[in-house]
Coordinates of C-alpha atoms and ligand atoms in Angstrom, one line a residue:
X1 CA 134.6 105.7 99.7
X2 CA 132.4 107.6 97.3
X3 CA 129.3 106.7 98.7
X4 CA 127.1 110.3 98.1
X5 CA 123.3 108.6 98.1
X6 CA 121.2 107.9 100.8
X7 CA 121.0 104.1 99.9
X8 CA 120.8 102.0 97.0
X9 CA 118.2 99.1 96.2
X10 CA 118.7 95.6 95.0
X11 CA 116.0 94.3 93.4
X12 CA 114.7 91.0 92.3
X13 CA 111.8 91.1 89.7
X14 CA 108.7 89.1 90.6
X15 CA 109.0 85.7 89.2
X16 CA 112.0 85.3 91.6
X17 CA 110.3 84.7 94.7
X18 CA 111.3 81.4 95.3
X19 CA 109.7 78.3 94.8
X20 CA 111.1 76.0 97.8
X21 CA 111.6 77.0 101.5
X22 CA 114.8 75.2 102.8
X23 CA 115.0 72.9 105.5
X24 CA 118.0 73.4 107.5
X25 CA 117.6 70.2 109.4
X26 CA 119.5 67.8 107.2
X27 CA 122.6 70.1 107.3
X28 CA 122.6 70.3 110.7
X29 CA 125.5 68.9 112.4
X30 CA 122.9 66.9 114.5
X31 CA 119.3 66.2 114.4
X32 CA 117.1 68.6 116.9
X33 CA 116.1 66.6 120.5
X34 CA 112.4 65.3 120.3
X35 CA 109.6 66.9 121.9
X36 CA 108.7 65.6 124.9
X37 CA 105.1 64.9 125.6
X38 CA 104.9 66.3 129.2
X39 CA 101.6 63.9 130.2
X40 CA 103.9 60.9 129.7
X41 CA 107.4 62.5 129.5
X42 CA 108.2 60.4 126.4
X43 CA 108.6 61.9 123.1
X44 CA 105.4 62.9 121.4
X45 CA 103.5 60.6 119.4
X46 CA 102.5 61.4 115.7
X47 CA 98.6 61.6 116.7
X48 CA 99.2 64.2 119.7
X49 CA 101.0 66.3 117.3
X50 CA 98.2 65.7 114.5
X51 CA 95.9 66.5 116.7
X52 CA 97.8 69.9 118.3
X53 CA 98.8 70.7 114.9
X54 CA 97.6 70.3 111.7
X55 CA 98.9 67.4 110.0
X56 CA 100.8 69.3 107.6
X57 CA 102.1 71.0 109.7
X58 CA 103.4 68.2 112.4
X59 CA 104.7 66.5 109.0
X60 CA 107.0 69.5 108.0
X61 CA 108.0 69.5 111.4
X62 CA 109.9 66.4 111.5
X63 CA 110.8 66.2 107.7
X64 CA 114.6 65.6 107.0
X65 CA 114.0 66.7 103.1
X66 CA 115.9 69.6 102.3
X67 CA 114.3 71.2 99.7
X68 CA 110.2 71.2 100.5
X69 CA 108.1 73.0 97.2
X70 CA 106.2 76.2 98.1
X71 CA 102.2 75.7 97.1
X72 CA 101.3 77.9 94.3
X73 CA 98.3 79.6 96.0
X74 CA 101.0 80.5 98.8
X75 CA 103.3 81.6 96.1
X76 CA 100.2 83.8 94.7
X77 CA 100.4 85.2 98.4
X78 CA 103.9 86.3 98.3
X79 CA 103.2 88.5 95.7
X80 CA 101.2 90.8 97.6
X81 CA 104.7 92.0 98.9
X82 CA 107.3 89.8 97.9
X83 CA 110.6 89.6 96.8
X84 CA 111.1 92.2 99.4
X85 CA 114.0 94.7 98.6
X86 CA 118.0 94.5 100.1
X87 CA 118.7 97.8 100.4
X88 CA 122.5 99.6 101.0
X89 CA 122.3 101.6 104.1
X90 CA 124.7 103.9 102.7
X91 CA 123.8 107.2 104.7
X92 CA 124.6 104.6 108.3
X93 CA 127.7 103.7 106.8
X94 CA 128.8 107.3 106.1
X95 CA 127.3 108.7 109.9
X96 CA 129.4 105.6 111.3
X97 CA 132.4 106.3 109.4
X98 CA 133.1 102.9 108.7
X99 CA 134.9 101.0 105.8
X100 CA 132.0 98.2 106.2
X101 CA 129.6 98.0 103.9
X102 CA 126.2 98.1 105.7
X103 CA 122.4 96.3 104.3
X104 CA 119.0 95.6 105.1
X105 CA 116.6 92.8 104.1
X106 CA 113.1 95.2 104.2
X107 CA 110.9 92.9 105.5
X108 CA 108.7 95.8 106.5
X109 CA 106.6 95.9 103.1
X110 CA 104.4 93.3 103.9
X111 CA 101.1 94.1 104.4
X112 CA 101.2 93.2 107.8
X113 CA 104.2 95.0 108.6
X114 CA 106.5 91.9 109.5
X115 CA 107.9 88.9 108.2
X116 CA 105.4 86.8 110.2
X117 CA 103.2 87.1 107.0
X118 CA 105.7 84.2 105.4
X119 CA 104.4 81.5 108.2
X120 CA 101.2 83.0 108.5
X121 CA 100.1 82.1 104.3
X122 CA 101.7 78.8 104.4
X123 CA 99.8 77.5 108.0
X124 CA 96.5 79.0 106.8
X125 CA 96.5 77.7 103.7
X126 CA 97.8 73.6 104.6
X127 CA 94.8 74.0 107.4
X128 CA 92.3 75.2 105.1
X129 CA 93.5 72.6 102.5
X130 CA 93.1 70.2 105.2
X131 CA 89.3 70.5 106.3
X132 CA 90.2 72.3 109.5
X133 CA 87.8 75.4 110.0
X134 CA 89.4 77.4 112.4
X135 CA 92.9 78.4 114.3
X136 CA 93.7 79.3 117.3
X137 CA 97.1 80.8 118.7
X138 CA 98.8 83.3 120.8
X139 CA 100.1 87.0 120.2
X140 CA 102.9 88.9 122.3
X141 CA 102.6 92.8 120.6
X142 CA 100.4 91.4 118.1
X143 CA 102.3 91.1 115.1
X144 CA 101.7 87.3 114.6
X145 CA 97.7 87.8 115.0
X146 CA 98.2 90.3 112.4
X147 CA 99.3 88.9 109.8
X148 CA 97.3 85.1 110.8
X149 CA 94.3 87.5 110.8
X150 CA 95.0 88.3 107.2
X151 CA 96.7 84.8 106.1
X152 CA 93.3 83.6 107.1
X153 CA 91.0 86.2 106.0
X154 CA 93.0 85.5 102.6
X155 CA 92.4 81.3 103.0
X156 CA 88.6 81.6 104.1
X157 CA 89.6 80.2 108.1
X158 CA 88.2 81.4 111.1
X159 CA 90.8 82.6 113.6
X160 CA 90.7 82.9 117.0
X161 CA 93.5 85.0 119.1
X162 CA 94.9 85.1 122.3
X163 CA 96.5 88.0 123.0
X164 CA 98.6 88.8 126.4
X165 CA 96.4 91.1 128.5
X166 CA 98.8 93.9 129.1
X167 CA 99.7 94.4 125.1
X168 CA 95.7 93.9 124.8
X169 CA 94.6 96.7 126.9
X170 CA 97.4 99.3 126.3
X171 CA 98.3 98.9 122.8
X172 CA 95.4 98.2 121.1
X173 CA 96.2 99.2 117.8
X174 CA 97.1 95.7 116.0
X175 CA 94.3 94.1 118.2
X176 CA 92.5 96.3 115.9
X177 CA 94.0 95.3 112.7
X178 CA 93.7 91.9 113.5
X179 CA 90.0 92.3 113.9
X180 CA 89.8 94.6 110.8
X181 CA 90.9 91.5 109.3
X182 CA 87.8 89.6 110.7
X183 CA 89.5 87.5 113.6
X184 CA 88.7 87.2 117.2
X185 CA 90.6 88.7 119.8
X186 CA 90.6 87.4 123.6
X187 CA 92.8 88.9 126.4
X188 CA 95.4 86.0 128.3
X189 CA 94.3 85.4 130.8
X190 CA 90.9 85.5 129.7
X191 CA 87.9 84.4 131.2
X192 CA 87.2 81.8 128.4
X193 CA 89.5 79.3 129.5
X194 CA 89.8 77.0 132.9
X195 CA 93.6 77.8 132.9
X196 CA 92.8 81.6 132.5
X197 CA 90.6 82.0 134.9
X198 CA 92.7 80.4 137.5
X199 CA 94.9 83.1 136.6
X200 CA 92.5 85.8 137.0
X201 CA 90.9 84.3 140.7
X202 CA 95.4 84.1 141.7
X203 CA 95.6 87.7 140.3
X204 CA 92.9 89.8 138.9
X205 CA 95.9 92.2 136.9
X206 CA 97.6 89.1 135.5
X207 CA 99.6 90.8 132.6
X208 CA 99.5 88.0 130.7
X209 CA 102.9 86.4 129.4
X210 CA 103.2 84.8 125.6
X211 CA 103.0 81.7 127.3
X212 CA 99.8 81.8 129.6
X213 CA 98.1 82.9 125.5
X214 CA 99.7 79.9 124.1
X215 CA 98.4 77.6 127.6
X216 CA 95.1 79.0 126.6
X217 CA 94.8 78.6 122.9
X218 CA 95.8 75.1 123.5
X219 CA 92.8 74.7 126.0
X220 CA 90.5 75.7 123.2
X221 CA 92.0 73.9 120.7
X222 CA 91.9 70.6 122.3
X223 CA 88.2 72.0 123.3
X224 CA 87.0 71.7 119.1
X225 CA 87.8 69.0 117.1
X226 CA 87.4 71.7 114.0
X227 CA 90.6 73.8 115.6
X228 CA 94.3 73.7 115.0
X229 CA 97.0 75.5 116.5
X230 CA 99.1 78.4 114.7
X231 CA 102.5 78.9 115.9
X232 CA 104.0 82.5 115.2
X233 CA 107.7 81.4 115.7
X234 CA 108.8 78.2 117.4
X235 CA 108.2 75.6 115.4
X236 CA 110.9 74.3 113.0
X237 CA 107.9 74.4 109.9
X238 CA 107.7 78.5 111.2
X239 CA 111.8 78.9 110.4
X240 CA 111.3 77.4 107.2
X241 CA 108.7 79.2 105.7
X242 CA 110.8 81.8 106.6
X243 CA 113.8 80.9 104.3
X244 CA 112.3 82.9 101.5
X245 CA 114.1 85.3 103.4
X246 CA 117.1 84.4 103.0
X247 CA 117.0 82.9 99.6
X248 CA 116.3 86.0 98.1
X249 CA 119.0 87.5 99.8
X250 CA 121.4 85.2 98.8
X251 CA 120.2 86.2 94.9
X252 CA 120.3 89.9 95.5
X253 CA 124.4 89.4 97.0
X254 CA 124.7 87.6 94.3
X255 CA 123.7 90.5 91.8
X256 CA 126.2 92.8 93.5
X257 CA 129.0 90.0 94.1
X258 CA 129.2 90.0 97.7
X259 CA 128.8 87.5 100.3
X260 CA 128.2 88.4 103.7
X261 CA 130.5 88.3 106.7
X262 CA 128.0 89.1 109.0
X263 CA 124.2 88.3 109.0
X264 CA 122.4 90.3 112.2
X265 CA 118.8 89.9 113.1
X266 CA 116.8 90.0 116.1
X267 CA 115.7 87.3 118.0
X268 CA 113.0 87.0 120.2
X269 CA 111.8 83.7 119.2
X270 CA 114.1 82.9 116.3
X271 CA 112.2 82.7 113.8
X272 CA 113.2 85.7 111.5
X273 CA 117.0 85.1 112.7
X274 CA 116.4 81.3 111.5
X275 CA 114.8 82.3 108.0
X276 CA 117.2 85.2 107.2
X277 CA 120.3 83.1 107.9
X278 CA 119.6 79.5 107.7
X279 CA 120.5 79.5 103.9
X280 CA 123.8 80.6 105.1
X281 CA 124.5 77.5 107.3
X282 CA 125.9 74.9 104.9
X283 CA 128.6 77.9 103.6
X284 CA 129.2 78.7 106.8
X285 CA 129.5 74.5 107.4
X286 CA 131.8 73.9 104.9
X287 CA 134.2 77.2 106.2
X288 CA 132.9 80.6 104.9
X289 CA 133.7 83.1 107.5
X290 CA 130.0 84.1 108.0
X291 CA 129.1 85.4 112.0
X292 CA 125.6 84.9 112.6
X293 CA 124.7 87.2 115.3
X294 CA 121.4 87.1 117.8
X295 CA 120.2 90.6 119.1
X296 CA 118.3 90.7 122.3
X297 CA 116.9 92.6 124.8
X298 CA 118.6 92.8 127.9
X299 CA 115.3 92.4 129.9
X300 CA 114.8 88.9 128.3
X301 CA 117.9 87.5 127.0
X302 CA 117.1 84.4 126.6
X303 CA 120.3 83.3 124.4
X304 CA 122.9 84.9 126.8
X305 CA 121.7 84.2 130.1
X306 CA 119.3 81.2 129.5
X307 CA 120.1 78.0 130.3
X308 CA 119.8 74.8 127.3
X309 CA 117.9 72.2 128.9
X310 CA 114.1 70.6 127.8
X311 CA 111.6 73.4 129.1
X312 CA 107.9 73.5 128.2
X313 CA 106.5 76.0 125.4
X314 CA 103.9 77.5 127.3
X315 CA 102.9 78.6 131.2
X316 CA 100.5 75.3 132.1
X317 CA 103.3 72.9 130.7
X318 CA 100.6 71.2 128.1
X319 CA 102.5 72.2 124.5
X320 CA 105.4 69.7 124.3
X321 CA 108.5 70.4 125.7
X322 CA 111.3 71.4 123.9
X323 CA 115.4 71.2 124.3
X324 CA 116.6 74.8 123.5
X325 CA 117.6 77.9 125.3
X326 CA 115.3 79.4 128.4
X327 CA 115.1 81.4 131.2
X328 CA 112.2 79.0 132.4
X329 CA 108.8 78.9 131.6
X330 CA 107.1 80.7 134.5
X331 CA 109.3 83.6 133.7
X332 CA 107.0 86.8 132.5
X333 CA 109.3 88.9 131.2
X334 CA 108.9 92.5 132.1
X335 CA 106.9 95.0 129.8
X336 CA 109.4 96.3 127.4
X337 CA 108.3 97.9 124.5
X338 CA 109.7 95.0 121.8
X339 CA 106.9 92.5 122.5
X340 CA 107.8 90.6 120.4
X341 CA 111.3 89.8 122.3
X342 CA 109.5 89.3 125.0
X343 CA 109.3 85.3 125.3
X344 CA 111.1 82.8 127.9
X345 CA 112.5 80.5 125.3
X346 CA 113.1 80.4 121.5
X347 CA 113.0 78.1 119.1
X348 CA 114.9 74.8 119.4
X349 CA 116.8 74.8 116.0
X350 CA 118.2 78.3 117.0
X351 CA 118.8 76.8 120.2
X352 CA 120.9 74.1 118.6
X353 CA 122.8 76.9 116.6
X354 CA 124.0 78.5 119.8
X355 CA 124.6 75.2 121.5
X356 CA 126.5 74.1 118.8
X357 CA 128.5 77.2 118.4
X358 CA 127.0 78.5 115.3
X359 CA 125.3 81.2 116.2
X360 CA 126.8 84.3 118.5
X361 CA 124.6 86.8 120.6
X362 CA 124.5 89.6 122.5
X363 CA 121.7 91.3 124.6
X364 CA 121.7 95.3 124.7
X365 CA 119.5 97.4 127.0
X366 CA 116.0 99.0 125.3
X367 CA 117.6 102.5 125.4
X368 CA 120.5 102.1 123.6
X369 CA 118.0 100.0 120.8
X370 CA 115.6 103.1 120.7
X371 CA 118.5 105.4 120.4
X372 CA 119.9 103.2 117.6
X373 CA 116.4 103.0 116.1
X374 CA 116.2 107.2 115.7
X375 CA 119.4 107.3 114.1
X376 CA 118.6 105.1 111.5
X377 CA 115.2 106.9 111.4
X378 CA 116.6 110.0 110.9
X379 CA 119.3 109.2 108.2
X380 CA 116.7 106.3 106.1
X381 CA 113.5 107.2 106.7
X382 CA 112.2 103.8 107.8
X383 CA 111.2 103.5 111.1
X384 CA 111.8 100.2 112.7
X385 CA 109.6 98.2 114.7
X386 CA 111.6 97.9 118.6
X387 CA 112.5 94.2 117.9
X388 CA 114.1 95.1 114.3
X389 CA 116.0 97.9 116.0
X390 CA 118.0 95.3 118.4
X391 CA 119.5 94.3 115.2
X392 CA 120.2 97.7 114.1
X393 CA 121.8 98.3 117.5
X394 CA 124.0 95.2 117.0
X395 CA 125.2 96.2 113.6
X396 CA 126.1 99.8 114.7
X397 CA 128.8 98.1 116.9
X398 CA 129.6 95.6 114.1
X399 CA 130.4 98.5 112.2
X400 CA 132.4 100.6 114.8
X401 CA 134.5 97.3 115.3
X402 CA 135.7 97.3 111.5
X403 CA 136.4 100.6 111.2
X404 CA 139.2 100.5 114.5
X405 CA 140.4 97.2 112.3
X406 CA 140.0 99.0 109.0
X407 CA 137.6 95.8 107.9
X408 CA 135.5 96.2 104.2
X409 CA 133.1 93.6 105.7
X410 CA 129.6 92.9 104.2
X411 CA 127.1 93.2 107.1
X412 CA 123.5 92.5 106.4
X413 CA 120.8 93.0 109.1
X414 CA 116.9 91.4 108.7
X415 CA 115.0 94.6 108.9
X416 CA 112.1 92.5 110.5
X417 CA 109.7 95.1 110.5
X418 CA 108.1 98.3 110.6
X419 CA 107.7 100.1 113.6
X420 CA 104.3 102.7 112.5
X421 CA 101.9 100.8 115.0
X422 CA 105.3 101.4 118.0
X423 CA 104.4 105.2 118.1
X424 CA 103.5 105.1 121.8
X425 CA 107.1 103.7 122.4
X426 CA 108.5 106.1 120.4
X427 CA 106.8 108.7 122.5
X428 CA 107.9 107.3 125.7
X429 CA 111.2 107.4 124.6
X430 CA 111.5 110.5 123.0
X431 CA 110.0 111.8 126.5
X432 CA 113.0 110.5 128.4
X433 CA 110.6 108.1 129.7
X434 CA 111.8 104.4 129.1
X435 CA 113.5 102.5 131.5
X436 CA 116.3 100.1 131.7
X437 CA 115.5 96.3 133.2
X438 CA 117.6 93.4 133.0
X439 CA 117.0 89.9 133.2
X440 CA 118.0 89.3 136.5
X441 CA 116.3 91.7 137.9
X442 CA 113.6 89.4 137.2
X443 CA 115.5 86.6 138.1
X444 CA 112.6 85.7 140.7
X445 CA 109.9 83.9 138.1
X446 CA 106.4 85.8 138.8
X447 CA 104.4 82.8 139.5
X448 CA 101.4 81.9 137.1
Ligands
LIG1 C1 107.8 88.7 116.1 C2 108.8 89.7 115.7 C3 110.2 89.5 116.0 C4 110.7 88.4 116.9 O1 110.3 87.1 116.6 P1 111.3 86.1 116.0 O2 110.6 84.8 116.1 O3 112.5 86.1 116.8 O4 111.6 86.5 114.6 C5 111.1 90.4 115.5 N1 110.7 91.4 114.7 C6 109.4 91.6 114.4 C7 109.1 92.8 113.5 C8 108.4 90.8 114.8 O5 107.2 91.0 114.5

């Protein structure tokens, strides 16, 4: 192998961002389970999701089309950052030794620093479009608000953010981006909210969970008929604005004639795993060899050790309930340092994936990920955000396996994002301070 750079770029010029998201759904060897409204237990009706949602939105949610046009002002959007680079991780492949060749989808450029930016324009901009003035949603670590604090900065929307209370109070740094952007941020539980401050008066410390923020941004949606709910990564519309992910990198393969055998991202909710691979699905349908693998954290491994049954989206049980893979949704996951792993279910077209047998995962201790992160830190330069780093700490054993069977395989990983607002778990790491949990060491739900 005569591999001497550091890496090599693949580029696509400007004018190919694409113009359609792809909707999985019709390719799907079944259609996703209906939501369940919880107040009757029968699916949910077309005005309780117009009214939780914004129209648009609840429409993409349900639509069976497979090919849905990108609106130009969103389009405009994508240029701030997009296409986003695939880049040859040559210097990993050499320190592993391994016959595999080894790439990244940079999602990192955006100005946000993540992919969420993708969902973030296109929500923003149907709601604005719309006549609603203001969203309302949740944030784990804070990448979501970020980026809807800018998608609606950018669409002339009022935002309002609920933010879990530990992430709120000690890492403050996006809380302050998302309010450099102009949006408001509220601790959950928060004082603002019945459900929150039955939290508080039960526990005065309540960490906060991503699913007593969503319980509460619900509360205050339903609370103004101007307000609509976001939703950073469940929702089936969320994993298809995502595709341009994976559209682009099937164009960039395609300039180097390769195809991929193995497509790695992380997954905390599923919706940058469900944008990066997706596009894949029908080859993989009709008999490529393609592995789609699932990187989580140990301490919420919500694909390995969850259970598929209907479970509710949030804490209080008033967002719809949803068939897909959870650890139940009273569980508050313990504080690891990839908040934005750190969720009880994920998203039910990934769910169907895994139930179906489509989609393979394995959960890995935060540790080994950080460890995994400085490596590639050291040899590329990038530094990844903790969730992004589960799939570099997937792919390093990807690439370990093919070099014992002598395997040229094509691995690509979804470099999800940047990890310059992680410092402070960088520090705690590098200070031999992080600890190992696992899930069932929280087996015991901490009760809301
Ligand atoms: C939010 C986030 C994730 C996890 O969310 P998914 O819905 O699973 O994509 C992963 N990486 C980054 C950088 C994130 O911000």
């Amino acid at each position: 192998m005569k591999n001497i750079g550091i890496s090599e770029r693949i580029d696509l010029p400007v004018d190919r961002i694409p113009t359609r998201w792809y909707n999985v759904i019709p390719d799907l060897p079944r259609l996703p389970e209906e939501y369940v409204d919880s107040s009757t237990g029968k699916p949910v009706t077309r005005e309780f999701m117009d009214r939780l949602l914004t129209p648009a939105m609840a429409a993409q949610e349900r639509s069976t089309e497979r090919w849905i046009s990108i609106p130009e002002p969103v389009r405009d959007a994508y240029q701030l950052w997009r296409p986003t680079p695939l880049i040859r991780a040559l210097a990993l492949e050499r320190e592993l030794d391994t016959p595999a060749q080894i790439y990244f989808k940079y999602e990192g450029t955006s100005p946000s620093g993540s992919h969420k930016l993708n969902s973030a324009l296109a929500q923003a901009y149907y709601a604005k479009r719309d006549g609603h003035t203001r969203l309302v949603t949740d944030t784990g670590a804070g990448q979501w608000g970020s980026a809807l604090a800018l998608a609606c900065k950018l669409m002339g929307l009022d935002l309002l953010v609920y933010m879990i209370r530990a992430s709120y109070h000690q890492k403050p740094y996006r809380r302050h981006l998302i309010e450099t952007y102009g949006a408001e941020v509220r601790p959950s539980p928060s004082t603002t909210t019945d459900f929150g401050q039955r939290l508080l008066a039960a526990d005065p410390d309540h960490p906060g969970s991503e699913a007593t923020a969503v319980s509460e941004a619900i509360e205050s949606v339903y609370a103004d008929p101007g307000s609509r709910l976001a939703v950073g990564a469940f929702s089936n519309h969320c994993l298809l604005h995502h595709t341009v992910i994976g559209l682009e990198l099937r164009e960039q393969l395609a300039i180097i004639g390769r195809t991929p055998d193995y497509l790695v991202a992380s997954v905390g909710c599923g919706s940058n795993l469900g944008g990066f691979a997706n596009p894949f699905l029908e080859d993989k349908l009709n008999g490529a060899d393609i592995t789609i693998l699932a990187a989580e954290p140990e301490a919420c491994a919500t694909l390995t050790h969850g259970e598929y049954r209907l479970d509710f989206a949030d804490a209080q049980g008033k967002a719809p309930a949803a068939y897909t893979y959870t650890l139940g949704h009273d569980f508050v996951p313990p504080p690891i340092h990839a908040g934005g792993l750190r969720y009880h279910g994920c998203a039910p077209l990934v769910g169907l994936l895994r139930h179906e047998g489509l989609l393979d995962a394995r959960a890995f201790p935060q540790t080994e990920v950080f460890a995994a992160a400085k490596t590639f830190a050291q040899l590329h330069g990038y530094l990844p955000a903790p969730e992004s780093a589960h799939a570099i700490r997937a792919v390093i054993d990807i690439a370990n396996d093919c070099k014992r069977t002598g395997r040229d395989a094509t691995i690509v990983f979804n470099y999800s994002g940047h990890g310059l607002l992680d410092l402070g778990a960088y520090g705690r790491f590098n200070a031999g301070l992080l600890q190992d949990v696992e899930t069932e060491d929280f087996s015991t739900p901490v009760q809301a």
